[in-house]
Tab-separated table of C-alpha atoms in Angstrom:
chain	number	residue	atom	x	y	z
J	1	MET	CA	-2.545	141.751	182.098
J	2	LYS	CA	-4.375	143.507	179.323
J	3	THR	CA	-2.227	145.162	176.684
J	4	ILE	CA	-2.244	148.132	174.482
J	5	ASP	CA	-3.279	146.091	171.484
J	6	GLU	CA	-6.468	145.227	173.342
J	7	LEU	CA	-7.027	148.818	174.081
J	8	LEU	CA	-6.460	149.888	170.489
J	9	SER	CA	-8.933	147.191	169.302
J	10	GLU	CA	-11.582	148.722	171.516
J	11	GLY	CA	-10.949	152.111	170.147
J	12	VAL	CA	-9.242	155.198	171.681
J	13	ALA	CA	-10.247	158.068	169.305
J	14	GLY	CA	-11.026	161.065	171.456
J	15	LYS	CA	-10.067	159.341	174.627
J	16	ARG	CA	-7.499	160.904	177.072
J	17	VAL	CA	-4.975	158.318	177.574
J	18	PHE	CA	-2.432	158.704	180.579
J	19	VAL	CA	0.894	156.888	179.624
J	20	ARG	CA	3.212	156.472	182.566
J	21	ALA	CA	6.533	156.385	180.846
J	22	ASP	CA	10.107	156.401	182.103
J	23	LEU	CA	11.706	159.632	180.804
J	24	ASN	CA	14.275	159.493	183.608
J	25	VAL	CA	17.190	160.284	181.331
J	26	PRO	CA	20.727	161.544	182.257
J	27	LEU	CA	21.247	165.204	181.746
J	28	ASP	CA	24.194	167.446	181.432
J	29	GLY	CA	22.559	170.720	182.247
J	30	THR	CA	19.636	170.649	179.887
J	31	THR	CA	21.305	168.294	177.306
J	32	ILE	CA	20.166	164.681	177.274
J	33	THR	CA	23.282	162.435	177.197
J	34	ASP	CA	21.353	159.144	176.608
J	35	ASP	CA	17.870	159.152	175.165
J	36	GLY	CA	17.311	155.422	175.165
J	37	ARG	CA	14.426	155.491	177.675
J	38	ILE	CA	12.695	158.198	175.597
J	39	ARG	CA	13.059	156.202	172.294
J	40	ALA	CA	11.748	153.125	174.200
J	41	VAL	CA	8.307	154.654	174.786
J	42	VAL	CA	7.914	156.035	171.287
J	43	PRO	CA	6.081	152.917	169.864
J	44	THR	CA	3.374	153.132	172.570
J	45	VAL	CA	2.801	156.785	172.282
J	46	LYS	CA	2.861	156.891	168.495
J	47	ALA	CA	0.370	154.021	168.339
J	48	LEU	CA	-2.088	155.802	170.551
J	49	ALA	CA	-1.653	159.031	168.792
J	50	ASP	CA	-2.018	157.547	165.356
J	51	ALA	CA	-5.370	155.955	166.668
J	52	GLY	CA	-6.723	159.368	167.490
J	53	ALA	CA	-6.063	159.279	171.407
J	54	ARG	CA	-5.338	162.405	173.440
J	55	VAL	CA	-1.979	161.192	175.025
J	56	ILE	CA	-0.756	162.472	178.326
J	57	VAL	CA	2.797	161.395	179.034
J	58	ALA	CA	4.020	161.434	182.566
J	59	SER	CA	7.230	160.488	184.340
J	60	HIS	CA	9.640	161.261	186.992
J	61	LEU	CA	13.234	162.426	186.496
J	62	GLY	CA	15.955	162.382	189.330
J	63	ARG	CA	15.211	162.708	192.942
J	64	PRO	CA	13.687	166.198	193.525
J	65	LYS	CA	12.340	166.674	197.112
J	66	GLY	CA	8.645	166.862	196.349
J	67	ALA	CA	8.731	170.298	195.056
J	68	PRO	CA	9.584	172.043	191.705
J	69	ASP	CA	13.256	172.150	190.891
J	70	PRO	CA	14.314	173.456	187.403
J	71	ALA	CA	17.348	171.129	187.437
J	72	PHE	CA	14.892	168.237	187.173
J	73	SER	CA	12.362	169.535	184.585
J	74	LEU	CA	11.090	167.158	182.026
J	75	ALA	CA	11.122	170.033	179.383
J	76	PRO	CA	14.134	168.600	177.556
J	77	ALA	CA	12.535	165.075	177.491
J	78	ALA	CA	9.332	166.577	176.108
J	79	ALA	CA	11.251	168.418	173.420
J	80	ARG	CA	13.261	165.191	172.569
J	81	LEU	CA	10.013	163.098	172.357
J	82	GLY	CA	8.587	165.593	169.967
J	83	GLU	CA	11.574	165.216	167.788
J	84	LEU	CA	11.344	161.500	167.840
J	85	LEU	CA	7.649	161.458	167.058
J	86	GLY	CA	8.072	164.105	164.365
J	87	THR	CA	5.368	166.359	165.831
J	88	GLU	CA	4.994	169.086	168.302
J	89	VAL	CA	4.529	167.907	171.921
J	90	ALA	CA	2.856	170.323	174.287
J	91	PHE	CA	4.262	170.614	177.700
J	92	ALA	CA	2.561	171.493	181.008
J	93	GLY	CA	4.575	173.300	183.582
J	94	ASP	CA	3.008	171.481	186.566
J	95	THR	CA	1.626	167.938	187.447
J	96	VAL	CA	-2.041	168.453	188.248
J	97	GLY	CA	-2.338	172.342	188.506
J	98	GLU	CA	-3.661	174.942	186.077
J	99	SER	CA	-1.054	174.277	183.438
J	100	ALA	CA	-1.687	170.521	183.278
J	101	THR	CA	-5.402	170.952	183.356
J	102	SER	CA	-5.501	173.546	180.472
J	103	THR	CA	-2.854	171.730	178.440
J	104	VAL	CA	-4.842	168.389	178.521
J	105	ALA	CA	-8.104	170.282	177.914
J	106	GLY	CA	-6.468	171.876	174.799
J	107	LEU	CA	-5.300	168.566	173.260
J	108	ALA	CA	-6.903	167.604	170.016
J	109	ASP	CA	-7.323	163.995	168.880
J	110	GLY	CA	-4.018	162.351	167.932
J	111	ARG	CA	-1.966	165.009	169.831
J	112	VAL	CA	0.574	164.468	172.721
J	113	ALA	CA	1.306	166.352	175.780
J	114	VAL	CA	3.898	165.795	178.638
J	115	ILE	CA	3.244	167.083	182.142
J	116	GLU	CA	5.911	168.143	184.485
J	117	ASN	CA	8.059	165.821	186.728
J	118	LEU	CA	5.728	163.802	188.879
J	119	ARG	CA	8.143	164.061	191.816
J	120	PHE	CA	7.639	167.738	191.941
J	121	ASN	CA	4.478	166.676	193.903
J	122	ALA	CA	5.161	165.148	197.278
J	123	GLY	CA	2.170	162.873	196.819
J	124	GLU	CA	3.958	160.810	194.207
J	125	THR	CA	6.432	159.116	196.456
J	126	SER	CA	4.763	159.675	199.838
J	127	LYS	CA	4.715	156.717	202.237
J	128	ASP	CA	1.323	158.142	203.538
J	129	ASP	CA	-1.387	156.238	201.668
J	130	ALA	CA	-3.848	159.039	201.926
J	131	GLU	CA	-1.467	161.533	200.520
J	132	ARG	CA	-0.513	159.284	197.612
J	133	ALA	CA	-4.126	158.410	196.999
J	134	ALA	CA	-4.985	162.199	196.843
J	135	PHE	CA	-2.420	162.797	194.224
J	136	ALA	CA	-3.554	159.761	192.244
J	137	ASP	CA	-7.164	161.086	192.370
J	138	ARG	CA	-6.018	164.334	190.731
J	139	LEU	CA	-4.089	162.579	188.040
J	140	ALA	CA	-6.995	160.301	187.296
J	141	ALA	CA	-9.064	163.404	186.725
J	142	LEU	CA	-6.884	164.234	183.718
J	143	ALA	CA	-7.510	160.948	181.848
J	144	ASP	CA	-10.023	158.233	180.851
J	145	VAL	CA	-7.569	155.382	180.490
J	146	TYR	CA	-4.282	154.390	181.919
J	147	VAL	CA	-1.290	152.816	180.083
J	148	GLY	CA	1.635	151.607	182.044
J	149	ASP	CA	4.894	151.721	180.063
J	150	GLY	CA	7.553	152.941	182.559
J	151	PHE	CA	9.320	149.738	183.210
J	152	GLY	CA	12.182	151.440	184.997
J	153	ALA	CA	9.712	152.512	187.717
J	154	VAL	CA	7.554	149.416	188.201
J	155	HIS	CA	9.462	148.365	191.272
J	156	ARG	CA	8.227	151.588	193.016
J	157	GLY	CA	4.898	151.669	194.878
J	158	HIS	CA	4.374	155.341	193.839
J	159	ALA	CA	1.125	157.079	193.077
J	160	SER	CA	1.372	157.102	189.264
J	161	VAL	CA	2.745	153.584	189.189
J	162	PHE	CA	0.591	151.786	191.704
J	163	ASP	CA	-2.329	153.849	192.985
J	164	LEU	CA	-3.378	155.457	189.607
J	165	PRO	CA	-3.964	152.284	187.634
J	166	LYS	CA	-6.598	151.213	190.322
J	167	ARG	CA	-8.583	154.354	189.353
J	168	LEU	CA	-8.732	153.926	185.538
J	169	PRO	CA	-9.176	151.069	183.031
J	170	HIS	CA	-5.497	150.037	182.679
J	171	TYR	CA	-3.256	148.306	180.049
J	172	ALA	CA	0.334	147.498	179.581
J	173	GLY	CA	2.140	149.389	176.876
J	174	TYR	CA	4.403	147.780	174.298
J	175	LEU	CA	7.691	148.418	176.324
J	176	ILE	CA	6.316	146.722	179.484
J	177	ALA	CA	4.923	143.809	177.555
J	178	THR	CA	8.288	143.275	175.901
J	179	GLU	CA	10.299	143.702	179.224
J	180	VAL	CA	8.093	141.063	181.009
J	181	GLY	CA	8.314	138.712	178.039
J	182	VAL	CA	12.139	138.900	178.247
J	183	LEU	CA	12.296	138.417	181.919
J	184	LYS	CA	10.145	135.336	181.706
J	185	LYS	CA	12.782	133.997	179.253
J	186	LEU	CA	15.330	134.437	182.021
J	187	THR	CA	13.172	132.783	184.720
J	188	GLU	CA	10.894	130.212	183.097
J	189	ASP	CA	12.010	127.468	180.704
J	190	VAL	CA	15.475	128.980	180.418
J	191	GLN	CA	17.663	127.792	177.540
J	192	ARG	CA	21.018	126.647	178.651
J	193	PRO	CA	23.900	127.200	179.229
J	194	TYR	CA	22.539	130.180	181.224
J	195	VAL	CA	25.283	132.590	182.033
J	196	VAL	CA	24.978	135.773	184.187
J	197	ALA	CA	27.537	138.477	184.248
J	198	LEU	CA	27.224	140.907	187.246
J	199	GLY	CA	29.231	143.971	187.873
J	200	GLY	CA	28.827	147.500	189.367
J	201	ALA	CA	30.089	149.041	192.526
J	202	LYS	CA	28.381	147.371	195.503
J	203	VAL	CA	27.983	143.686	196.183
J	204	SER	CA	25.249	144.480	198.487
J	205	ASP	CA	23.093	145.623	195.620
J	206	LYS	CA	23.482	142.258	194.052
J	207	LEU	CA	23.312	139.710	196.919
J	208	ALA	CA	19.633	139.112	196.548
J	209	VAL	CA	19.727	138.259	192.779
J	210	ILE	CA	22.905	136.219	193.325
J	211	ASP	CA	20.942	134.174	195.984
J	212	GLN	CA	18.246	133.459	193.437
J	213	LEU	CA	20.645	132.731	190.576
J	214	LEU	CA	22.588	130.142	192.487
J	215	GLY	CA	19.622	127.926	191.910
J	216	LYS	CA	19.122	128.798	188.291
J	217	ALA	CA	22.256	129.902	186.424
J	218	ASP	CA	24.998	127.668	185.154
J	219	ARG	CA	27.759	130.257	185.418
J	220	LEU	CA	28.102	133.566	187.358
J	221	LEU	CA	30.867	136.050	186.128
J	222	ILE	CA	31.722	138.669	188.742
J	223	GLY	CA	33.420	142.038	187.997
J	224	GLY	CA	33.243	145.620	188.771
J	225	GLY	CA	33.841	147.078	192.221
J	226	MET	CA	31.763	144.246	193.789
J	227	ALA	CA	34.397	141.692	192.805
J	228	TYR	CA	36.933	142.917	195.450
J	229	THR	CA	34.636	141.846	198.213
J	230	PHE	CA	34.674	138.273	196.585
J	231	LEU	CA	38.510	138.492	196.269
J	232	LYS	CA	38.796	139.642	199.859
J	233	ALA	CA	36.669	136.688	200.988
J	234	LYS	CA	39.146	134.356	199.257
J	235	GLY	CA	41.832	135.905	201.489
J	236	TYR	CA	43.544	138.209	198.839
J	237	GLU	CA	44.845	141.613	199.446
J	238	VAL	CA	42.532	144.198	197.647
J	239	GLY	CA	44.402	147.403	198.493
J	240	ILE	CA	42.298	150.474	198.526
J	241	SER	CA	39.711	148.858	196.091
J	242	LEU	CA	36.004	149.087	196.692
J	243	LEU	CA	35.241	146.779	199.593
J	244	GLN	CA	32.193	146.004	201.673
J	245	GLU	CA	33.749	144.011	204.604
J	246	ASP	CA	30.376	143.496	206.358
J	247	GLN	CA	29.357	141.475	203.254
J	248	ILE	CA	32.154	139.062	203.380
J	249	PRO	CA	30.300	136.388	205.340
J	250	ALA	CA	27.491	136.315	202.828
J	251	VAL	CA	29.856	136.323	199.850
J	252	THR	CA	31.807	133.440	201.428
J	253	GLU	CA	28.474	131.552	201.937
J	254	TYR	CA	27.572	132.135	198.370
J	255	MET	CA	30.800	130.890	196.967
J	256	GLU	CA	30.447	127.751	199.084
J	257	ARG	CA	26.895	127.249	197.837
J	258	ALA	CA	27.836	127.805	194.204
J	259	GLU	CA	30.339	125.011	194.482
J	260	LYS	CA	27.720	122.688	196.249
J	261	ASN	CA	25.142	123.474	193.555
J	262	GLY	CA	27.423	123.046	190.657
J	263	VAL	CA	27.262	126.665	189.594
J	264	GLU	CA	30.447	127.973	188.128
J	265	LEU	CA	31.309	131.252	189.955
J	266	VAL	CA	34.047	132.986	188.029
J	267	LEU	CA	36.131	135.725	189.588
J	268	PRO	CA	38.855	138.067	187.971
J	269	VAL	CA	42.288	136.532	187.610
J	270	ASP	CA	43.977	139.950	186.820
J	271	VAL	CA	42.889	143.493	187.315
J	272	LEU	CA	43.897	146.991	186.252
J	273	VAL	CA	45.163	149.094	189.194
J	274	SER	CA	46.210	152.610	190.038
J	275	ASP	CA	46.965	154.616	193.043
J	276	GLU	CA	44.334	157.255	192.162
J	277	PHE	CA	40.810	157.431	190.721
J	278	PRO	CA	40.842	158.694	187.074
J	279	ASP	CA	39.535	162.101	186.162
J	280	LEU	CA	36.302	161.386	184.344
J	281	LYS	CA	35.814	164.926	183.052
J	282	THR	CA	39.098	165.512	181.338
J	283	LYS	CA	39.723	161.812	180.556
J	284	ALA	CA	43.382	162.447	181.176
J	285	PRO	CA	45.587	159.350	180.664
J	286	ALA	CA	45.528	157.184	183.818
J	287	ASN	CA	48.427	154.742	182.905
J	288	PRO	CA	47.066	151.785	184.999
J	289	ALA	CA	49.129	148.701	185.783
J	290	THR	CA	47.937	145.125	185.313
J	291	VAL	CA	48.538	142.788	188.257
J	292	ALA	CA	47.270	139.320	189.211
J	293	ALA	CA	44.012	139.313	191.180
J	294	ASP	CA	45.806	137.914	194.179
J	295	ALA	CA	48.672	140.484	193.981
J	296	ILE	CA	46.989	143.812	194.291
J	297	PRO	CA	49.382	146.220	195.995
J	298	ALA	CA	48.239	147.632	199.326
J	299	ASP	CA	48.360	151.175	198.068
J	300	GLN	CA	46.546	150.507	194.712
J	301	GLU	CA	42.909	150.435	193.674
J	302	GLY	CA	41.319	147.870	191.234
J	303	LEU	CA	39.436	149.823	188.504
J	304	ASP	CA	38.844	147.198	185.691
J	305	ILE	CA	39.228	143.490	184.986
J	306	GLY	CA	42.594	142.757	183.240
J	307	PRO	CA	43.231	141.257	179.746
J	308	GLU	CA	43.426	137.675	181.038
J	309	THR	CA	40.065	138.052	182.632
J	310	ARG	CA	38.639	139.542	179.528
J	311	LYS	CA	39.619	136.450	177.599
J	312	LEU	CA	38.402	134.116	180.440
J	313	TYR	CA	34.972	135.745	180.537
J	314	ALA	CA	34.622	135.808	176.767
J	315	SER	CA	35.266	132.080	176.713
J	316	LYS	CA	32.679	131.508	179.464
J	317	LEU	CA	30.104	133.423	177.298
J	318	ALA	CA	31.036	131.801	174.027
J	319	ASP	CA	28.495	128.848	174.188
J	320	ALA	CA	25.799	130.633	176.112
J	321	ALA	CA	22.212	130.027	175.059
J	322	THR	CA	20.984	132.658	177.528
J	323	VAL	CA	22.917	135.675	178.875
J	324	PHE	CA	21.879	138.292	181.412
J	325	TRP	CA	24.386	141.059	182.017
J	326	ASN	CA	23.916	143.837	184.744
J	327	GLY	CA	26.739	146.139	185.931
J	328	PRO	CA	29.941	147.392	184.247
J	329	MET	CA	33.235	145.480	184.713
J	330	GLY	CA	35.092	148.684	185.718
J	331	VAL	CA	35.186	152.491	185.362
J	332	PHE	CA	34.059	152.372	181.654
J	333	GLU	CA	33.523	156.132	181.654
J	334	HIS	CA	37.335	156.511	181.323
J	335	PRO	CA	38.922	154.934	178.234
J	336	ASP	CA	41.874	153.490	180.222
J	337	TYR	CA	39.339	151.397	182.230
J	338	ALA	CA	36.693	150.625	179.533
J	339	GLU	CA	38.119	147.527	178.038
J	340	GLY	CA	36.720	145.087	180.472
J	341	THR	CA	33.173	146.313	179.984
J	342	LYS	CA	33.697	146.486	176.221
J	343	ALA	CA	35.045	142.877	176.178
J	344	VAL	CA	31.918	141.522	177.959
J	345	ALA	CA	29.681	143.575	175.676
J	346	GLN	CA	31.467	142.052	172.722
J	347	ALA	CA	31.127	138.632	174.134
J	348	LEU	CA	27.362	139.157	174.314
J	349	VAL	CA	27.333	140.317	170.658
J	350	ASP	CA	29.325	137.096	169.713
J	351	ALA	CA	27.304	134.760	171.890
J	352	PRO	CA	24.961	132.385	169.971
J	353	GLY	CA	22.025	132.654	172.275
J	354	PHE	CA	19.651	135.157	173.620
J	355	THR	CA	21.445	138.130	175.276
J	356	VAL	CA	19.913	140.687	177.660
J	357	VAL	CA	21.644	143.836	178.799
J	358	GLY	CA	20.013	144.607	182.164
J	359	GLY	CA	19.525	148.278	182.054
J	360	GLY	CA	21.212	151.018	184.104
J	361	ASP	CA	24.900	151.589	183.661
J	362	SER	CA	25.161	148.442	181.501
J	363	ALA	CA	22.865	150.007	178.932
J	364	ALA	CA	24.612	153.342	179.086
J	365	ALA	CA	27.961	151.542	178.619
J	366	VAL	CA	26.718	149.713	175.431
J	367	ARG	CA	25.716	153.067	173.974
J	368	THR	CA	28.732	155.027	175.061
J	369	LEU	CA	31.180	152.394	173.681
J	370	GLY	CA	29.570	152.649	170.328
J	371	PHE	CA	27.860	149.181	170.062
J	372	ASP	CA	24.785	148.656	167.777
J	373	GLU	CA	21.992	148.073	170.108
J	374	LYS	CA	20.395	145.750	167.557
J	375	ALA	CA	23.353	143.278	168.149
J	376	PHE	CA	21.762	142.309	171.525
J	377	GLY	CA	18.675	140.390	172.020
J	378	HIS	CA	17.314	142.985	174.393
J	379	ILE	CA	18.526	146.126	176.233
J	380	SER	CA	16.346	146.727	179.304
J	381	THR	CA	15.310	150.222	180.345
J	382	GLY	CA	15.063	149.213	183.973
J	383	GLY	CA	18.091	147.804	185.828
J	384	GLY	CA	16.693	148.129	189.327
J	385	ALA	CA	13.341	146.676	188.100
J	386	SER	CA	14.958	143.770	186.252
J	387	LEU	CA	17.060	142.811	189.251
J	388	GLU	CA	14.012	142.838	191.539
J	389	TYR	CA	12.081	140.643	189.150
J	390	LEU	CA	14.962	138.128	189.034
J	391	GLU	CA	15.031	138.187	192.767
J	392	GLY	CA	11.499	136.937	192.682
J	393	LYS	CA	9.855	140.085	194.257
J	394	THR	CA	6.460	141.305	193.397
J	395	LEU	CA	6.780	144.488	191.553
J	396	PRO	CA	3.902	146.996	192.409
J	397	GLY	CA	3.643	148.550	188.956
J	398	LEU	CA	3.131	145.056	187.381
J	399	ALA	CA	0.836	143.910	190.062
J	400	ALA	CA	-1.331	146.988	189.535
J	401	LEU	CA	-1.594	146.183	185.801
J	402	GLU	CA	-2.486	142.643	186.423
J	403	ASP	CA	-5.285	143.488	188.842
């Protein structure tokens, strides 16, 4: 995989460089609530612009249905990128139409433009190879060189991620090079003890990575909504907590395999429960009760790990040489259910080894809860991509860059 440093050494002054970024940031209307993914691509964009390239930044945002939708416009992200770069960033109101063509044609050396949401064109995500290829051809006409730096999208076989690099000289940006280097530390020559903390809502989203980790990790800490399927598999009452009953056989098999392989699989010993889900908009007090994990009332819902579990998980992370964390321990968006996620985040900060926050809600939680991002070894920009890499899957966006 060629890197941006090789591209810069070859010279980029006057060249049109297409940067596939990941500007898929959360929005409240037109207000960006977490700009982490935009900040992550700044080093690549700045290096190219400083070297005299004409930089074309492209990304998707949300899930529009293959047609323009103002709710998913990249205009706010383009404005924020300009603020972070300290320079004006041009914005094209389409992807490959008149606005994009004229905007790119008007770029001077060292200047940056963002084109509109790639998913406004049905060819970006089409399952039809010919339709996707046609869109990739039109994108390729805008540029001379391709730089892949949207790690959060490399697990998608989309036109701008997979087809476009085949049409242009291609290189990995700083972010992708960093992310891949981190993931290799989690899969090759891992420093031990290797502890993985997994949370989030659905156990089905994590089964494949658990399957892989049962042969690699020393300890697995389970929290979030997915924990209740594990607790149910142990025969516990879980009330009205999140539950995927169809996954109980798989979970049972994994618990048996963990014991056989000598992998310590740790489940909550107590949880915070309530008979209603908290109001995440008003943040009104929820007044949860703490109960043992094997004593959840039938009319109650588990919404966070309890204080004894927080202590237990912190102790299991205290000597870790390598940590990977993906998924919150509870409904961290509400202050009454944020302590479990906060405790795991703090345990990563305190751990002596290399700590990785696996993107998605975990990365959002770190920022929401006020942690210094520099206190962690790495905060990934791609939760789904990270998990699929750890599952051992081939990621189309990385395969295209390695070609």
